[in-house]
Short mmCIF file of C-alpha atoms in Angstrom, two decimals:
data_model
loop_
_atom_site.label_atom_id
_atom_site.label_comp_id
_atom_site.label_asym_id
_atom_site.label_seq_id
_atom_site.Cartn_x
_atom_site.Cartn_y
_atom_site.Cartn_z
CA MET A 680 -75.18 84.91 21.25
CA GLN A 681 -78.31 85.66 23.31
CA PRO A 682 -78.29 83.78 26.64
CA TRP A 683 -80.86 81.12 27.46
CA ILE A 684 -83.81 82.45 29.46
CA ILE A 685 -83.55 79.31 31.63
CA GLU A 686 -80.39 77.23 31.79
CA THR A 687 -79.50 74.59 34.35
CA GLU A 688 -76.39 72.44 34.59
CA GLY A 689 -76.22 69.28 36.66
CA LEU A 690 -79.32 70.32 38.61
CA THR A 691 -79.84 67.75 41.36
CA ARG A 692 -81.99 67.52 44.47
CA ARG A 693 -81.79 64.75 47.05
CA PHE A 694 -84.12 64.03 49.95
CA GLY A 695 -82.05 61.75 52.14
CA ARG A 696 -81.10 58.79 49.95
CA ARG A 697 -83.81 59.50 47.39
CA ILE A 698 -82.81 61.50 44.31
CA ALA A 699 -85.83 63.53 43.20
CA VAL A 700 -84.05 65.47 40.43
CA ASP A 701 -80.98 63.92 38.85
CA ASN A 702 -78.42 65.96 36.87
CA VAL A 703 -80.98 67.93 34.82
CA GLY A 704 -79.79 70.32 32.13
CA LEU A 705 -82.59 72.59 30.88
CA GLN A 706 -82.25 75.07 28.01
CA VAL A 707 -85.18 77.41 27.34
CA GLY A 708 -84.84 80.10 24.67
CA PRO A 709 -86.49 83.53 24.38
CA GLY A 710 -90.16 83.47 23.33
CA GLU A 711 -90.51 79.71 23.62
CA ILE A 712 -93.41 77.84 25.16
CA TYR A 713 -91.48 75.05 26.84
CA GLY A 714 -93.55 72.02 27.81
CA PHE A 715 -91.99 70.33 30.85
CA LEU A 716 -93.53 66.88 30.78
CA GLY A 717 -93.57 63.75 32.87
CA PRO A 718 -95.75 61.57 35.10
CA ASN A 719 -96.82 62.84 38.49
CA GLY A 720 -93.93 62.23 40.87
CA ALA A 721 -91.26 62.62 38.17
CA GLY A 722 -89.69 65.65 39.88
CA LYS A 723 -91.30 68.50 37.91
CA THR A 724 -92.48 70.58 40.88
CA THR A 725 -89.17 70.07 42.71
CA THR A 726 -87.35 71.35 39.61
CA ILE A 727 -89.64 74.37 39.37
CA ARG A 728 -89.11 75.20 43.04
CA MET A 729 -85.37 75.24 42.42
CA LEU A 730 -85.83 77.48 39.36
CA LEU A 731 -87.73 79.95 41.54
CA GLY A 732 -85.25 79.88 44.41
CA LEU A 733 -87.82 78.24 46.72
CA MET A 734 -85.59 75.22 47.25
CA ARG A 735 -81.82 74.87 47.23
CA PRO A 736 -80.30 72.37 44.81
CA SER A 737 -78.18 69.61 46.29
CA ALA A 738 -75.86 70.14 43.32
CA GLY A 739 -75.76 72.05 40.04
CA THR A 740 -76.57 75.59 38.95
CA VAL A 741 -79.59 77.61 37.80
CA ARG A 742 -79.17 80.57 35.46
CA LEU A 743 -82.07 82.83 34.52
CA PHE A 744 -81.51 85.42 31.78
CA GLY A 745 -77.86 84.36 31.77
CA LYS A 746 -77.33 85.18 35.47
CA ASP A 747 -76.59 82.79 38.31
CA LEU A 748 -79.70 82.60 40.51
CA THR A 749 -77.73 82.32 43.75
CA LYS A 750 -75.75 85.51 43.01
CA HIS A 751 -78.46 87.62 41.38
CA ARG A 752 -81.61 86.31 43.05
CA LEU A 753 -83.58 89.55 43.43
CA ASP A 754 -82.47 90.93 40.08
CA VAL A 755 -83.65 87.92 38.06
CA LEU A 756 -86.75 86.93 40.05
CA ARG A 757 -88.35 90.34 39.60
CA ARG A 758 -88.45 89.47 35.89
CA VAL A 759 -90.31 86.20 36.58
CA GLY A 760 -94.00 85.49 37.19
CA SER A 761 -95.10 82.12 38.52
CA LEU A 762 -98.08 79.97 39.36
CA VAL A 763 -97.00 76.92 41.35
CA GLU A 764 -99.69 74.40 42.21
CA SER A 765 -102.97 76.10 43.28
CA PRO A 766 -103.04 79.94 43.29
CA SER A 767 -103.23 81.67 46.68
CA TYR A 768 -105.97 84.28 47.05
CA TYR A 769 -108.30 85.88 49.59
CA GLY A 770 -111.71 84.35 48.92
CA HIS A 771 -113.79 86.93 50.77
CA VAL A 772 -112.58 89.89 48.68
CA THR A 773 -112.88 90.58 44.97
CA GLY A 774 -110.53 89.60 42.18
CA ARG A 775 -109.57 93.25 41.74
CA GLU A 776 -108.74 93.59 45.45
CA ASN A 777 -106.59 90.45 45.32
CA LEU A 778 -104.65 91.98 42.43
CA GLU A 779 -104.33 95.28 44.33
CA VAL A 780 -102.42 93.45 47.09
CA ILE A 781 -99.91 92.17 44.54
CA ARG A 782 -99.72 95.56 42.81
CA ARG A 783 -98.78 97.33 46.05
CA ILE A 784 -96.09 94.80 46.85
CA LEU A 785 -94.60 95.17 43.36
CA ARG A 786 -95.18 98.95 43.26
CA VAL A 787 -96.55 99.07 39.74
CA SER A 788 -99.17 101.39 38.22
CA LYS A 789 -102.84 100.93 39.16
CA ARG A 790 -103.56 100.76 35.45
CA ARG A 791 -101.78 97.41 35.41
CA ILE A 792 -104.72 95.75 37.22
CA ASP A 793 -107.12 96.57 34.39
CA ASP A 794 -104.52 95.41 31.87
CA VAL A 795 -104.10 91.94 33.37
CA LEU A 796 -107.83 91.52 33.99
CA ASP A 797 -108.36 92.15 30.29
CA VAL A 798 -105.59 89.71 29.27
CA VAL A 799 -107.08 86.85 31.30
CA GLY A 800 -110.70 87.69 30.49
CA LEU A 801 -111.86 88.55 34.01
CA THR A 802 -112.86 92.21 33.56
CA LYS A 803 -116.61 91.64 33.99
CA ASP A 804 -116.06 89.46 37.08
CA ALA A 805 -113.34 91.60 38.65
CA ASP A 806 -115.58 93.05 41.39
CA ARG A 807 -117.10 89.75 42.53
CA PRO A 808 -115.80 87.92 45.62
CA VAL A 809 -113.33 85.25 44.56
CA LYS A 810 -115.09 82.57 46.64
CA GLY A 811 -117.84 82.65 44.00
CA TYR A 812 -115.43 82.05 41.10
CA SER A 813 -115.37 78.78 39.19
CA LEU A 814 -112.16 76.74 39.26
CA GLY A 815 -111.24 78.00 35.79
CA MET A 816 -111.77 81.61 36.87
CA LYS A 817 -109.58 81.07 39.93
CA GLN A 818 -106.82 79.71 37.70
CA ARG A 819 -107.16 82.76 35.44
CA LEU A 820 -106.95 85.00 38.50
CA GLY A 821 -103.79 83.16 39.51
CA LEU A 822 -102.37 83.87 36.05
CA ALA A 823 -103.35 87.53 36.37
CA MET A 824 -101.53 87.72 39.72
CA ALA A 825 -98.44 86.24 38.06
CA LEU A 826 -98.65 88.85 35.27
CA VAL A 827 -99.00 92.00 37.40
CA GLY A 828 -95.25 92.63 37.47
CA ARG A 829 -94.91 92.44 33.63
CA PRO A 830 -92.71 89.32 33.75
CA GLU A 831 -90.48 88.34 30.85
CA LEU A 832 -90.62 84.70 31.99
CA LEU A 833 -93.76 82.93 33.18
CA ILE A 834 -93.39 79.62 35.05
CA LEU A 835 -96.57 77.55 35.44
CA ASP A 836 -96.81 74.29 37.34
CA GLU A 837 -99.71 72.10 36.13
CA PRO A 838 -101.98 75.13 35.39
CA THR A 839 -104.82 72.98 33.98
CA ASN A 840 -105.01 70.52 36.89
CA GLY A 841 -108.60 69.90 37.92
CA LEU A 842 -110.14 71.98 35.13
CA ASP A 843 -112.94 70.82 32.86
CA PRO A 844 -112.31 70.76 29.07
CA ALA A 845 -113.57 74.33 28.64
CA GLY A 846 -111.27 75.57 31.41
CA ILE A 847 -108.31 73.72 29.90
CA ARG A 848 -108.95 75.37 26.53
CA GLU A 849 -109.12 78.80 28.21
CA ILE A 850 -105.77 78.40 29.94
CA ARG A 851 -104.15 76.95 26.83
CA ARG A 852 -105.40 79.88 24.73
CA LEU A 853 -104.06 82.34 27.29
CA ILE A 854 -100.61 80.74 27.32
CA VAL A 855 -100.32 80.88 23.52
CA GLN A 856 -101.57 84.48 23.55
CA LEU A 857 -99.00 85.54 26.17
CA ALA A 858 -96.14 84.14 24.11
CA LYS A 859 -97.39 85.34 20.74
CA GLU A 860 -98.79 88.79 21.56
CA HIS A 861 -96.70 89.78 24.57
CA GLY A 862 -93.35 88.19 23.68
CA MET A 863 -93.26 86.25 26.92
CA THR A 864 -91.25 83.05 27.48
CA VAL A 865 -93.48 80.42 29.12
CA PHE A 866 -92.28 77.34 31.00
CA VAL A 867 -95.27 75.11 31.67
CA SER A 868 -95.26 71.73 33.38
CA SER A 869 -97.85 69.02 32.78
CA HIS A 870 -98.33 65.28 32.96
CA LEU A 871 -100.65 65.42 29.92
CA LEU A 872 -98.81 65.34 26.61
CA SER A 873 -102.06 65.86 24.71
CA GLU A 874 -102.44 69.31 26.30
CA VAL A 875 -98.84 70.48 25.83
CA GLU A 876 -98.78 69.15 22.27
CA GLN A 877 -101.26 71.86 21.26
CA MET A 878 -99.24 74.83 22.50
CA ALA A 879 -95.56 74.03 23.17
CA THR A 880 -92.74 74.84 20.77
CA LYS A 881 -90.17 72.83 22.71
CA VAL A 882 -90.47 69.83 25.01
CA GLY A 883 -88.48 68.42 27.90
CA ILE A 884 -89.51 65.03 29.28
CA LEU A 885 -88.62 64.21 32.88
CA TYR A 886 -88.83 60.63 34.09
CA GLN A 887 -87.76 59.43 37.55
CA GLY A 888 -85.87 62.69 38.01
CA ARG A 889 -83.90 62.45 34.75
CA LEU A 890 -84.36 64.55 31.63
CA ILE A 891 -84.73 61.86 28.96
CA PHE A 892 -85.60 64.14 26.05
CA GLN A 893 -85.24 67.83 25.21
CA ASP A 894 -85.90 69.30 21.77
CA ARG A 895 -88.62 70.72 19.56
CA ILE A 896 -91.91 68.80 19.34
CA ASP A 897 -91.43 68.04 15.66
CA VAL A 898 -88.08 66.41 16.47
CA LEU A 899 -89.76 64.27 19.09
CA ARG A 900 -92.25 63.04 16.54
CA ARG A 901 -89.65 62.43 13.82
CA GLN A 902 -87.47 60.26 16.02
CA SER A 903 -90.19 57.63 16.22
CA ARG A 904 -90.88 55.66 13.04
CA PRO A 905 -94.42 56.07 11.65
CA ARG A 906 -96.90 53.25 12.01
CA ILE A 907 -98.45 51.74 8.89
CA LEU A 908 -101.96 50.29 8.94
CA LEU A 909 -102.63 47.57 6.37
CA GLY A 910 -106.09 46.41 5.38
CA VAL A 911 -106.11 43.07 3.51
CA ASN A 912 -108.62 40.41 2.45
CA ARG A 913 -106.43 37.40 3.36
CA PRO A 914 -104.86 38.23 6.74
CA GLU A 915 -103.17 34.87 7.35
CA GLU A 916 -101.35 34.90 4.00
CA ALA A 917 -100.56 38.60 4.47
CA LEU A 918 -98.96 37.92 7.86
CA ARG A 919 -96.76 35.23 6.33
CA VAL A 920 -95.50 37.63 3.62
CA ILE A 921 -95.07 40.51 6.07
CA ARG A 922 -92.91 38.36 8.37
CA GLN A 923 -90.83 37.16 5.40
CA GLU A 924 -90.09 40.82 4.64
CA GLY A 925 -88.60 41.23 8.12
CA TYR A 926 -91.42 43.00 9.92
CA VAL A 927 -92.95 42.20 13.30
CA PRO A 928 -96.67 42.78 12.63
CA GLN A 929 -99.33 43.49 15.21
CA VAL A 930 -102.86 42.30 14.48
CA ALA A 931 -105.74 44.54 15.59
CA GLN A 932 -109.43 44.82 14.83
CA GLU A 933 -108.80 47.63 12.35
CA GLY A 934 -106.07 45.72 10.45
CA ILE A 935 -102.38 44.84 10.60
CA TRP A 936 -99.87 47.34 12.04
CA ILE A 937 -96.19 47.58 11.10
CA SER A 938 -93.48 50.24 11.59
CA GLU A 939 -91.80 51.61 8.48
CA SER A 940 -90.53 54.99 7.23
CA LYS A 941 -89.01 54.13 3.84
CA PRO A 942 -91.42 54.38 0.86
CA GLU A 943 -89.37 51.95 -1.26
CA ARG A 944 -89.76 49.20 1.36
CA LEU A 945 -93.51 49.79 1.53
CA MET A 946 -93.76 49.56 -2.26
CA ARG A 947 -91.85 46.28 -2.18
CA LEU A 948 -94.11 44.92 0.56
CA ASN A 949 -97.24 45.96 -1.35
CA ALA A 950 -95.95 44.28 -4.52
CA ARG A 951 -95.13 41.06 -2.64
CA LEU A 952 -98.60 40.96 -1.10
CA VAL A 953 -100.32 41.41 -4.46
CA GLN A 954 -98.07 38.77 -6.07
CA SER A 955 -99.12 36.37 -3.30
CA GLY A 956 -102.79 36.89 -4.11
CA VAL A 957 -103.52 39.21 -1.19
CA GLY A 958 -105.87 42.11 -1.92
CA VAL A 959 -104.64 45.30 -0.25
CA TYR A 960 -107.46 47.80 0.27
CA ARG A 961 -105.67 50.03 2.81
CA LEU A 962 -102.05 51.10 3.24
CA GLN A 963 -102.12 54.12 5.53
CA GLU A 964 -99.43 55.98 7.46
CA VAL A 965 -100.69 56.91 10.94
CA PRO A 966 -98.55 59.45 12.84
CA ARG A 967 -97.80 58.50 16.44
CA SER A 968 -99.32 60.70 19.12
CA LEU A 969 -97.02 62.21 21.70
CA GLU A 970 -98.53 59.85 24.27
CA GLU A 971 -97.40 56.85 22.23
CA ILE A 972 -93.93 58.31 21.79
CA PHE A 973 -93.76 58.90 25.54
CA LEU A 974 -94.62 55.26 26.14
CA GLU A 975 -91.74 54.26 23.88
CA LEU A 976 -89.32 56.51 25.78
CA THR A 977 -90.40 55.57 29.28
CA GLY A 978 -92.51 52.42 29.22
CA THR A 979 -95.05 54.06 31.51
CA ARG A 980 -98.39 55.80 31.19
CA VAL A 981 -98.45 59.60 31.13
CA GLU A 982 -101.81 59.81 32.86
CA GLU A 983 -100.82 57.74 35.87
CA ASP A 984 -101.34 59.42 39.23
CA ALA A 985 -98.41 58.04 41.15
CA SER A 986 -97.41 60.41 43.91
#
């Protein structure tokens, strides 16, 4: 059996009495885009720093490519590219010259600079000083710097932070392209489920340092019962019947909401409503967004900016 690209067991980090990461067990397979999700302050960056050997765990183990990070640090990290928080660069020199610094450190071919500039779409701006780059271009340069060493695993910490919608789309497109066309495994953290939803194949949700969910995105959606929107002409009578059928309805401007996944129960409810003289002009299943599912799992808002 092929080893996990990332695997942690009991990963824990304490800062005094505060537990920032609590017994986290990650499993990331080859070629996956793994969305590492949670509110700001959940422990995502601390976890990533431990994955990269930048911070020692208080307890637990990290294995990359099936090897213990503490015993094979140099061997495994040379196969990893990363962008943690804001990229570091020299603003007064060009994008190409910034990449040349990385290339010399990693001792790879000069041709690699042109390759990564092409991948991230910076070829025409490569010889401009970086201080004149937009925020999105700087993020793409940071990605290019992470790609110079031909990594098999790319770890990105909040790569779309601060970007406008166009910049977010650019980075998201690049991440999907890297996984699909270059066979790369990507581990990307975010506090925005709506962004990760559009590119991740697997999701881990971290909340108050604990991993509360880890599986494919479709599994995350399936575990939450669909919502049903009812449109009726006699709402008061409809509510009476709905409650008699054992539901807890929610009344909104657009209609009456209930949770149900079994078609036979919906057919029974519809028949009961019609028999009671209620006209039903809408009975619609509305899939829950990942944000709504997150609220169910955690009881908090994804977009909150708690530090």
